[in-house]
Structures are given as structure tokens and as C-alpha cells.
Amino acid sequence: MARLVIHGGNALHGEVRISGAKNSALAIIVAAALATEGESVLENIPHDSDVGTICLILRSLGVEAWFDSQGRLHVNGKTLNRYQAPYDLVRKMRASFYCAGLLIGRLGRAEVPLPGGCAIGSRPVDFHIRGFSQMGADITIEHGFMKAQCNDLRGANYYINRSSVGTTINMMIAAILAKGTTVLENVAKEPEIVDLAIFLNGMGAKVRGAGTDVIRIDGVESLHGIEYSIIPDRIEAGTFMFAAAITGGDIIVKDIVLEHLRSPIIKIEEAGAIIEKGTTEVRVRVNGQLQPIDLETSPYPGFPTDLQQPLVAAMCLADGASVIRENIFDRFRYVDELRRMGADIRVERETAIIRGVPQLTGAPVEVTDLRAGAALVIAGLAASGRTEIYGLDIIDRGYENLEEKFRNLGADIAREETREVTDIFSQIQRVNV
Ligand code: EPZ
């Protein structure tokens, strides 16, 4: 096990390249296994552990998935031949449930563990299951698994109760090879959905409307593999922007799609950052103290829930009180850790009230979920003294080379191995018996 050790206080300077979008990659890797003719070669796939997990799950189902020496991921779905997804892998990550759409679409049969509890709330999959039923799948829930059987998957009209990224992705994956037309209403409009649709259409699918409220899919007989490059990770980009802001830095965030970052850019400008936009990059500069801001998270194009925590961390040092409302998940558990660093945050139901303090102080802290991890790193970069961040495996799920990228921007940050509880007996053994 490892921890991050940060000595805070360095303003960030320099350039950082943004990796491919984790949440796009997870959907596209699964969707790639829909093809039975040729392999797909996927570029710009981030090398984080969630990507590793989804590849292992696909392999357990018979799919070929491997990285070449240039870091490109090859996926060949022709050999998909098993319909039972293994609990020990699926439990690690909720996006594993996309395998349900794949298996139902390709084999007409799926047994996939239901995702359990989660650090950011209960996160049910009822919308996904209702959608599969509407397409003709016979669904039972047994022993913690969703079992689906379907001899004749057919297109359906499905209104999703709430704009849900995961449901939209799972339904798109299931509907591609179904008979007839599927119309999905009130779908998510996130850039990752559009990326998936472009990829699917490149493979021979007929998907229209991605990026709007309604997606129409005309089922096709089969798909073929293609070469494809994943969009940049807007959440990683936003994380670096807030890190620059809290440290009073001056950085250029490169290889991004500016349009995907519209709301974070507007908010960071409101907080007092000077923004210079290029074609595929943005320069973020902050002179002096940040100004407080009020906002609420909402589905794209609103302010993303995945940047709520980095934003809250930045507001801990603002000149006044910020009010941040979280509308998507139960995502404020990490504020206890920020408080241990001296932050003044009060949470009332879905709202956090953050009163800026003159200084944060370094402390040992524990990561509660992925984006909370990013927030703690950001706070540590600005805090006085030493911060130790435990639970690094959670950060590794969704950030590629995070500490190396921050180090290249001038941060004093290092990964250290820790002695774990598994060592405990060697530590308490009497040596002179
Ligand atoms: C995706 O999660 C992302 N994960 C999340 O990123 C992201 O925070 C979230 O979308 C919102 O943008 C991936 O893409 C792998 P939802 P997802 O379905 O699909 C409720 C990160 O840190 N809901 O859009 O699970 C749900 O509880 C992760 O990278 C149901 O009630 O989110 C939530 O309140 C965390 N029933 C809302 O809908 C369902 O069946 C939106 O969730 C499905 C969802």
C-alpha cells in the first residue's frame, strides 16, 4: 500500500497534458466488444485501475483485450462466449454494470452482480433494469445477481426517469444489435455519451441524437472493429485548473476540448482566475486571493458533480463564504477530512457552506472516494506543512500519473510505500522468546 506525501505551499507553474477520459473509456471499451468482425484499437486510453478492471472483466467473458507497446488498447469481441460476470471484479466498480448491456445485446443472456453500496450514496441501477425489461429481457434478481434472458431483443421507447449517464450508456450498448428502433428519452447529454455514439457509428451502428435529450438507435446486424481515439478527460482538466487556482499558480492545461469545460471555466473566472483560451488548451492564472462562489451541480452542460470536491477544496481559502449545493450524489463525506486540515465547512443536507480561512494546515487524511481524493491533494498542495494522503488506490482508479503531473508543475509531492496492517504480527512479535 502507498500514501502520497505533500509539502504544500508551492504555486503551480508550467504545462500539463490531460489524459483520455476515464468515463468515456469505460463505456467505449465495453462497447468495442459488441463487434464480431475485426478488432478495435483504442488510443488515448488512460492507464488507471478502473480501465484495468474493465479489461479483466471483459477477458473473463472471453473477450480479447490487451495493451500494445504504444499504450493502445486492442479489443476483439468475436470470442465473447461467457455470460456470467465475476463478482470479485465487478464489485470494484459500478461501471462494470455496462457488461449487462453488452451481454444482453450480444448473447441474449447475462448474469451480472448488482452493484452494492457506494461511498457517494446508494446509486441504484433500477433505471437500467427497467430499460432492459422494456426491450423484452426477462429479468430476475437472485443471490445478488441480475439475471437476464432474452431470445428476441427488440427496440423500445424508453423514457429515463432522470438524466442518467450510466443508464444512457447501458441502453445504447444493449440497443445497437436489437431488432428495430429504440428511442431513449431524457437521456444524459455528457460529452462521454457523444463520444460513445461517434465510436459506435464508426463501427457501423446507427445512433442519432447523442448530445440532445433524445437518442434514436436503429438496430443493425453486426459491427466491425475500428481505430478510435478517446476524448480528453474534462474532470482531470478541471482538477488541475482548481489546483492552479488554490495555489495562486499559472499553468497551461493542454490537450482539452474547451467546450466540455464551459461551466467550470465560467466558475473559476468568477472566483477570480484569469483565463486565456487557446484552441485545445487553457491558461489559468491567479494573482491574490480567490473570491467565494455559489453554485449547484447538475447534469451536463451544468457544473459536474465530479468537480464539486476540487471546487470545495479551492473555496476553503476564498475571501468569504461559498454555498455549494450537490444535486447528483451524497458526496460530502470528505469534508470531515478537509476540516482536519483547518477548513471551515458546514454541511446541511445537500448544501455545503464553506467559509474561507486564511490558511489550511497539512494533516494525515483518508480518501473516501475518487474525486474526494483529488480535493485532498489540492488542499494539501496549498496547506502549510506536510499532508499525508491514505487510500491512494482510490485515486489510482481514475487519475493517471497524478503525482508525476503535479511534480512537473512544481509541487512537492511523492508516493511512499507504507507498512500495512498485514504486517502487524511481524511488528508485535517478541524477538527474544
Ligand atoms: C456517472 O455515474 C459517472 N461514472 C460518475 O463519475 C458521475 O459522477 C456521474 O455519471 C454523474 O455525472 C461513470 O461514468 C463511470 P448517473 P453514474 O446514472 O452513471 C440516479 C467518477 O468519479 N440513478 O448519471 O452512476 C443516481 O443515483 C464517477 O468518475 C438512479 O436513481 O451516474 C444519481 O442520483 C463517480 N437509478 C443520478 O441518477 C439508476 O438506475 C445520476 O446518476 C441510475 C441512476
Coordinates of N, CA, C and O in Angstrom, one line a residue, residues 259-388:
E259 N -15.0 23.3 -25.1 CA -16.4 23.3 -25.0 C -16.9 22.4 -23.8 O -17.9 22.7 -23.1
H260 N -16.2 21.3 -23.6 CA -16.6 20.4 -22.5 C -16.4 21.0 -21.1 O -16.8 20.5 -20.1
L261 N -15.6 22.1 -21.0 CA -15.2 22.7 -19.7 C -15.9 24.1 -19.5 O -15.5 24.9 -18.7
R262 N -17.0 24.4 -20.3 CA -17.6 25.7 -20.3 C -18.0 26.1 -18.8 O -17.6 27.1 -18.3
S263 N -18.7 25.3 -18.2 CA -19.2 25.7 -16.8 C -18.1 25.8 -15.8 O -18.0 26.8 -15.0
P264 N -17.1 24.8 -15.7 CA -16.0 25.0 -14.8 C -15.2 26.3 -15.1 O -14.8 27.0 -14.2
I265 N -15.0 26.6 -16.4 CA -14.2 27.8 -16.7 C -15.0 29.1 -16.3 O -14.4 30.0 -15.7
I266 N -16.3 29.1 -16.5 CA -17.1 30.3 -16.1 C -16.9 30.4 -14.6 O -16.7 31.5 -14.0
K267 N -17.0 29.3 -13.8 CA -17.0 29.4 -12.4 C -15.6 29.8 -11.8 O -15.5 30.6 -10.9
I268 N -14.6 29.3 -12.5 CA -13.2 29.6 -12.0 C -12.9 31.1 -12.3 O -12.2 31.7 -11.5
E269 N -13.5 31.6 -13.4 CA -13.3 33.0 -13.7 C -14.0 33.8 -12.6 O -13.5 34.9 -12.2
E270 N -15.2 33.4 -12.3 CA -16.0 34.1 -11.2 C -15.2 34.1 -9.9 O -15.3 35.1 -9.1
A271 N -14.4 33.1 -9.7 CA -13.6 33.0 -8.5 C -12.4 33.9 -8.5 O -11.6 33.9 -7.6
G272 N -12.1 34.5 -9.7 CA -11.0 35.5 -9.8 C -9.8 35.0 -10.6 O -8.9 35.7 -10.7
A273 N -9.9 33.8 -11.2 CA -8.8 33.4 -12.1 C -8.8 34.1 -13.4 O -9.9 34.5 -13.9
I274 N -7.7 34.3 -13.9 CA -7.6 34.9 -15.3 C -7.4 33.8 -16.3 O -6.5 32.9 -16.1
I275 N -8.3 33.7 -17.2 CA -8.3 32.6 -18.2 C -8.0 33.0 -19.6 O -8.5 34.0 -20.0
E276 N -7.0 32.3 -20.2 CA -6.7 32.6 -21.6 C -7.0 31.3 -22.4 O -6.4 30.3 -22.1
K277 N -7.9 31.4 -23.3 CA -8.3 30.2 -24.1 C -7.5 30.1 -25.4 O -7.4 31.0 -26.2
G278 N -6.9 28.9 -25.6 CA -6.4 28.6 -26.9 C -7.3 27.6 -27.6 O -8.5 27.5 -27.2
T279 N -6.9 27.0 -28.7 CA -7.7 26.1 -29.4 C -8.0 24.8 -28.6 O -9.1 24.3 -28.4
T280 N -6.9 24.2 -28.1 CA -7.0 22.9 -27.3 C -6.3 23.1 -26.0 O -5.9 22.1 -25.4
E281 N -6.2 24.3 -25.5 CA -5.6 24.5 -24.2 C -6.1 25.7 -23.5 O -6.8 26.6 -24.1
V282 N -5.9 25.8 -22.2 CA -6.3 26.9 -21.5 C -5.3 27.3 -20.4 O -4.6 26.4 -19.8
R283 N -5.0 28.6 -20.3 CA -4.1 29.1 -19.3 C -4.9 29.6 -18.1 O -5.8 30.4 -18.3
V284 N -4.5 29.2 -16.9 CA -5.2 29.6 -15.7 C -4.2 30.3 -14.8 O -3.2 29.7 -14.5
R285 N -4.5 31.5 -14.5 CA -3.6 32.3 -13.6 C -4.4 32.9 -12.5 O -5.5 33.4 -12.7
V286 N -3.8 32.9 -11.3 CA -4.4 33.6 -10.2 C -3.4 34.5 -9.4 O -2.4 34.0 -9.0
N287 N -3.8 35.7 -9.3 CA -3.0 36.6 -8.5 C -3.8 37.0 -7.3 O -4.9 37.5 -7.5
G288 N -3.4 36.7 -6.1 CA -4.1 37.1 -4.9 C -5.1 36.1 -4.5 O -5.2 35.0 -5.1
Q289 N -6.0 36.5 -3.6 CA -6.9 35.6 -3.0 C -8.1 35.3 -3.9 O -8.6 36.2 -4.6
L290 N -8.6 34.0 -3.8 CA -9.8 33.6 -4.6 C -11.1 34.3 -4.0 O -11.1 34.5 -2.8
Q291 N -12.0 34.5 -4.9 CA -13.3 35.1 -4.4 C -14.3 33.9 -4.2 O -14.2 32.9 -4.9
P292 N -15.2 34.0 -3.2 CA -16.1 32.9 -3.0 C -17.1 32.8 -4.1 O -17.4 33.8 -4.8
I293 N -17.7 31.6 -4.3 CA -18.7 31.5 -5.4 C -19.8 30.6 -4.9 O -19.6 29.7 -4.0
D294 N -21.0 30.7 -5.4 CA -22.2 29.9 -5.1 C -22.5 29.1 -6.4 O -22.4 29.6 -7.5
L295 N -22.8 27.8 -6.2 CA -23.2 27.0 -7.4 C -23.9 25.8 -7.0 O -23.8 25.4 -5.8
E296 N -24.6 25.1 -8.0 CA -25.1 23.8 -7.7 C -24.6 22.9 -8.8 O -24.5 23.3 -10.0
T297 N -24.4 21.6 -8.5 CA -24.1 20.6 -9.5 C -25.3 20.2 -10.3 O -26.4 20.1 -9.7
S298 N -25.1 19.9 -11.6 CA -26.2 19.4 -12.4 C -25.7 18.7 -13.6 O -24.5 18.8 -13.9
P299 N -26.5 17.9 -14.3 CA -26.1 17.2 -15.4 C -25.5 18.1 -16.5 O -25.9 19.3 -16.5
Y300 N -24.6 17.6 -17.4 CA -24.0 18.5 -18.4 C -25.1 19.1 -19.2 O -26.1 18.5 -19.5
P301 N -25.0 20.4 -19.6 CA -23.8 21.2 -19.5 C -23.6 22.0 -18.2 O -22.9 22.9 -18.1
G302 N -24.3 21.6 -17.1 CA -24.2 22.2 -15.8 C -22.8 21.9 -15.2 O -22.0 21.1 -15.8
F303 N -22.6 22.4 -14.0 CA -21.4 22.1 -13.3 C -21.3 20.7 -12.9 O -22.2 20.2 -12.1
P304 N -20.3 19.9 -13.2 CA -20.2 18.5 -12.9 C -20.0 18.1 -11.5 O -19.2 18.7 -10.8
T305 N -20.8 17.2 -11.0 CA -20.6 16.7 -9.7 C -19.2 16.2 -9.4 O -18.7 16.3 -8.3
D306 N -18.5 15.7 -10.5 CA -17.2 15.2 -10.3 C -16.1 16.3 -10.0 O -15.0 16.0 -9.7
L307 N -16.5 17.5 -10.2 CA -15.6 18.6 -9.9 C -16.1 19.4 -8.6 O -15.5 20.4 -8.2
Q308 N -17.2 18.9 -8.0 CA -17.6 19.6 -6.8 C -16.6 19.6 -5.7 O -16.3 20.6 -5.0
Q309 N -15.9 18.4 -5.5 CA -15.0 18.3 -4.4 C -13.7 19.2 -4.6 O -13.3 19.9 -3.7
P310 N -13.1 19.1 -5.8 CA -12.0 20.0 -6.1 C -12.3 21.5 -5.9 O -11.6 22.3 -5.4
L311 N -13.6 21.8 -6.3 CA -14.0 23.2 -6.2 C -14.1 23.6 -4.7 O -13.7 24.7 -4.2
V312 N -14.7 22.7 -3.9 CA -14.9 23.0 -2.5 C -13.5 23.2 -1.8 O -13.3 24.1 -1.0
A313 N -12.6 22.3 -2.2 CA -11.2 22.5 -1.7 C -10.7 23.9 -2.0 O -10.1 24.5 -1.1
A314 N -10.9 24.3 -3.2 CA -10.3 25.6 -3.6 C -11.0 26.7 -2.8 O -10.4 27.7 -2.3
M315 N -12.3 26.6 -2.5 CA -13.1 27.6 -1.8 C -12.7 27.7 -0.3 O -13.1 28.7 0.3
C316 N -12.0 26.7 0.2 CA -11.6 26.7 1.6 C -10.7 27.9 1.9 O -10.6 28.4 3.0
L317 N -10.0 28.4 0.9 CA -9.1 29.6 1.1 C -9.7 30.9 0.5 O -8.9 31.8 0.3
A318 N -11.0 30.9 0.1 CA -11.5 32.1 -0.6 C -11.8 33.2 0.5 O -11.8 32.9 1.7
D319 N -11.9 34.4 -0.1 CA -12.1 35.6 0.7 C -13.6 35.7 1.1 O -14.3 36.7 0.6
G320 N -14.2 34.8 1.8 CA -15.6 34.9 2.2 C -16.3 33.5 2.1 O -15.6 32.5 2.0
A321 N -17.6 33.5 2.1 CA -18.4 32.2 2.2 C -18.9 31.8 0.9 O -19.5 32.6 0.1
S322 N -18.7 30.5 0.5 CA -19.3 29.9 -0.7 C -20.4 29.0 -0.3 O -20.3 28.3 0.7
V323 N -21.4 28.9 -1.2 CA -22.5 27.9 -0.9 C -22.6 27.0 -2.1 O -22.8 27.4 -3.2
I324 N -22.4 25.7 -1.8 CA -22.3 24.7 -2.9 C -23.4 23.7 -2.7 O -23.4 23.0 -1.6
R325 N -24.3 23.5 -3.7 CA -25.3 22.5 -3.5 C -25.0 21.3 -4.4 O -24.8 21.5 -5.6
E326 N -25.1 20.1 -3.8 CA -24.8 18.9 -4.6 C -26.1 18.2 -4.9 O -26.8 17.8 -4.0
N327 N -26.4 18.1 -6.2 CA -27.8 17.6 -6.6 C -27.7 16.2 -7.2 O -28.8 15.6 -7.4
I328 N -26.5 15.6 -7.3 CA -26.5 14.3 -8.0 C -26.3 13.2 -7.0 O -27.0 12.2 -7.1
F329 N -25.3 13.3 -6.2 CA -25.0 12.2 -5.3 C -24.9 12.7 -3.8 O -24.9 13.9 -3.6
D330 N -24.7 11.8 -2.9 CA -24.4 12.1 -1.5 C -22.9 12.2 -1.3 O -22.3 11.2 -1.0
R331 N -22.4 13.4 -1.6 CA -20.9 13.5 -1.9 C -20.2 14.5 -1.0 O -19.3 15.2 -1.4
F332 N -20.6 14.5 0.3 CA -19.9 15.5 1.2 C -19.1 14.8 2.3 O -18.7 15.5 3.2
R333 N -19.0 13.5 2.3 CA -18.3 12.8 3.4 C -16.9 13.3 3.6 O -16.4 13.3 4.7
Y334 N -16.3 13.6 2.5 CA -14.8 14.0 2.6 C -14.6 15.3 3.4 O -13.5 15.6 3.7
V335 N -15.7 16.1 3.6 CA -15.4 17.4 4.2 C -14.8 17.3 5.6 O -14.1 18.1 6.1
D336 N -15.1 16.1 6.2 CA -14.6 15.9 7.6 C -13.0 15.9 7.5 O -12.3 16.3 8.4
E337 N -12.5 15.3 6.4 CA -11.0 15.3 6.2 C -10.5 16.7 6.0 O -9.5 17.1 6.5
L338 N -11.2 17.5 5.2 CA -10.8 18.9 4.9 C -10.9 19.7 6.2 O -10.0 20.5 6.5
R339 N -11.8 19.4 7.1 CA -11.9 20.1 8.4 C -10.7 19.8 9.2 O -10.2 20.7 9.9
R340 N -10.2 18.6 9.1 CA -9.0 18.2 9.9 C -7.8 19.0 9.4 O -6.8 19.1 10.1
M341 N -7.9 19.6 8.2 CA -6.8 20.4 7.7 C -7.1 21.9 8.0 O -6.4 22.8 7.5
G342 N -8.1 22.2 8.8 CA -8.4 23.5 9.2 C -9.5 24.2 8.4 O -9.8 25.4 8.6
A343 N -10.2 23.5 7.5 CA -11.2 24.1 6.7 C -12.5 24.4 7.6 O -12.7 23.6 8.5
D344 N -13.2 25.4 7.2 CA -14.4 25.8 7.9 C -15.6 25.5 7.0 O -16.0 26.3 6.1
I345 N -16.2 24.3 7.2 CA -17.3 23.8 6.2 C -18.4 23.3 7.1 O -18.2 22.5 8.0
R346 N -19.6 23.8 6.8 CA -20.8 23.2 7.4 C -21.7 22.6 6.3 O -21.9 23.2 5.3
V347 N -22.1 21.4 6.6 CA -23.0 20.7 5.6 C -24.4 20.6 6.1 O -24.6 20.1 7.2
E348 N -25.3 21.1 5.4 CA -26.8 21.0 5.7 C -27.4 20.3 4.6 O -27.6 20.8 3.5
R349 N -27.8 19.0 4.8 CA -28.4 18.1 3.7 C -27.5 18.2 2.5 O -26.4 17.8 2.5
E350 N -28.0 18.7 1.4 CA -27.3 18.7 0.1 C -26.4 19.9 -0.1 O -25.8 20.1 -1.2
T351 N -26.3 20.8 0.9 CA -25.6 22.0 0.7 C -24.4 22.2 1.7 O -24.5 21.9 2.9
A352 N -23.3 22.6 1.1 CA -22.1 22.9 1.9 C -21.9 24.4 2.0 O -21.9 25.0 0.9
I353 N -21.7 24.9 3.2 CA -21.3 26.3 3.3 C -19.9 26.4 3.7 O -19.5 25.9 4.8
I354 N -19.1 27.0 2.9 CA -17.6 27.0 3.1 C -17.2 28.4 3.4 O -17.3 29.3 2.6
R355 N -16.7 28.6 4.6 CA -16.2 30.0 5.0 C -14.7 29.9 4.8 O -14.0 29.1 5.4
G356 N -14.2 30.8 3.9 CA -12.7 30.8 3.7 C -11.9 31.0 4.9 O -12.3 31.8 5.8
V357 N -10.8 30.3 5.0 CA -9.9 30.6 6.2 C -8.6 31.1 5.6 O -8.3 30.9 4.4
P358 N -7.8 31.8 6.4 CA -6.5 32.3 5.9 C -5.5 31.2 5.5 O -4.7 31.4 4.6
Q359 N -5.6 30.1 6.2 CA -4.6 29.0 5.9 C -5.1 27.6 6.2 O -5.9 27.5 7.2
L360 N -4.8 26.7 5.4 CA -5.0 25.3 5.7 C -3.7 24.7 6.3 O -2.6 25.2 5.9
T361 N -3.8 23.7 7.1 CA -2.6 23.1 7.7 C -2.5 21.6 7.3 O -3.5 20.9 7.4
G362 N -1.4 21.2 6.9 CA -1.2 19.8 6.5 C -1.6 18.8 7.6 O -1.4 19.1 8.8
A363 N -2.1 17.7 7.2 CA -2.5 16.6 8.2 C -2.5 15.3 7.5 O -2.6 15.2 6.2
P364 N -2.5 14.2 8.2 CA -2.8 12.9 7.6 C -4.3 12.8 7.3 O -5.1 13.1 8.2
V365 N -4.7 12.4 6.1 CA -6.1 12.4 5.7 C -6.3 11.1 4.9 O -5.4 10.5 4.3
E366 N -7.6 10.7 4.9 CA -8.0 9.5 4.2 C -9.0 9.8 3.1 O -9.9 10.5 3.2
V367 N -8.7 9.1 1.9 CA -9.6 9.3 0.8 C -10.9 8.5 0.9 O -10.8 7.4 1.3
T368 N -12.0 9.2 0.7 CA -13.3 8.5 0.8 C -13.8 8.1 -0.6 O -14.5 7.0 -0.7
D369 N -13.6 8.9 -1.6 CA -14.0 8.4 -3.0 C -13.0 9.2 -3.9 O -12.3 10.1 -3.5
L370 N -13.1 8.8 -5.2 CA -12.1 9.2 -6.2 C -11.9 10.8 -6.2 O -10.8 11.3 -6.1
R371 N -13.0 11.5 -6.4 CA -12.9 12.9 -6.5 C -12.6 13.6 -5.2 O -12.0 14.7 -5.1
A372 N -13.0 13.0 -4.1 CA -12.6 13.5 -2.8 C -11.0 13.4 -2.7 O -10.4 14.3 -2.1
G373 N -10.5 12.3 -3.3 CA -9.0 12.2 -3.3 C -8.4 13.4 -4.0 O -7.4 14.0 -3.5
A374 N -9.0 13.8 -5.1 CA -8.4 14.9 -5.8 C -8.5 16.2 -5.0 O -7.6 17.0 -4.9
A375 N -9.6 16.3 -4.2 CA -9.8 17.5 -3.4 C -8.8 17.5 -2.3 O -8.2 18.6 -2.0
L376 N -8.5 16.4 -1.7 CA -7.5 16.4 -0.6 C -6.1 16.7 -1.2 O -5.3 17.4 -0.5
V377 N -5.8 16.2 -2.4 CA -4.5 16.6 -3.0 C -4.4 18.1 -3.2 O -3.4 18.7 -2.8
I378 N -5.5 18.6 -3.7 CA -5.5 20.1 -4.0 C -5.3 20.9 -2.7 O -4.5 21.8 -2.6
A379 N -6.0 20.4 -1.6 CA -5.9 21.1 -0.3 C -4.5 21.0 0.2 O -3.9 21.9 0.7
G380 N -3.9 19.8 0.0 CA -2.5 19.5 0.5 C -1.5 20.4 -0.2 O -0.5 20.9 0.4
L381 N -1.8 20.7 -1.5 CA -0.8 21.5 -2.3 C -0.8 22.9 -1.7 O 0.3 23.6 -1.9
A382 N -1.9 23.4 -1.2 CA -2.0 24.7 -0.7 C -1.7 24.9 0.8 O -1.4 25.9 1.3
A383 N -1.8 23.7 1.5 CA -1.7 23.8 3.0 C -0.2 24.0 3.5 O 0.7 23.7 2.7
S384 N -0.1 24.6 4.6 CA 1.2 24.7 5.2 C 1.7 23.4 5.8 O 0.9 22.7 6.4
G385 N 2.9 23.0 5.6 CA 3.5 21.8 6.2 C 3.1 20.5 5.4 O 2.8 20.6 4.2
R386 N 3.1 19.4 6.1 CA 3.1 18.1 5.5 C 1.7 17.5 5.5 O 1.1 17.4 6.6
T387 N 1.2 17.0 4.4 CA 0.0 16.3 4.3 C 0.3 14.9 3.8 O 1.1 14.7 2.9
E388 N -0.3 13.9 4.5 CA -0.2 12.5 4.1 C -1.6 12.1 3.6 O -2.5 12.2 4.4

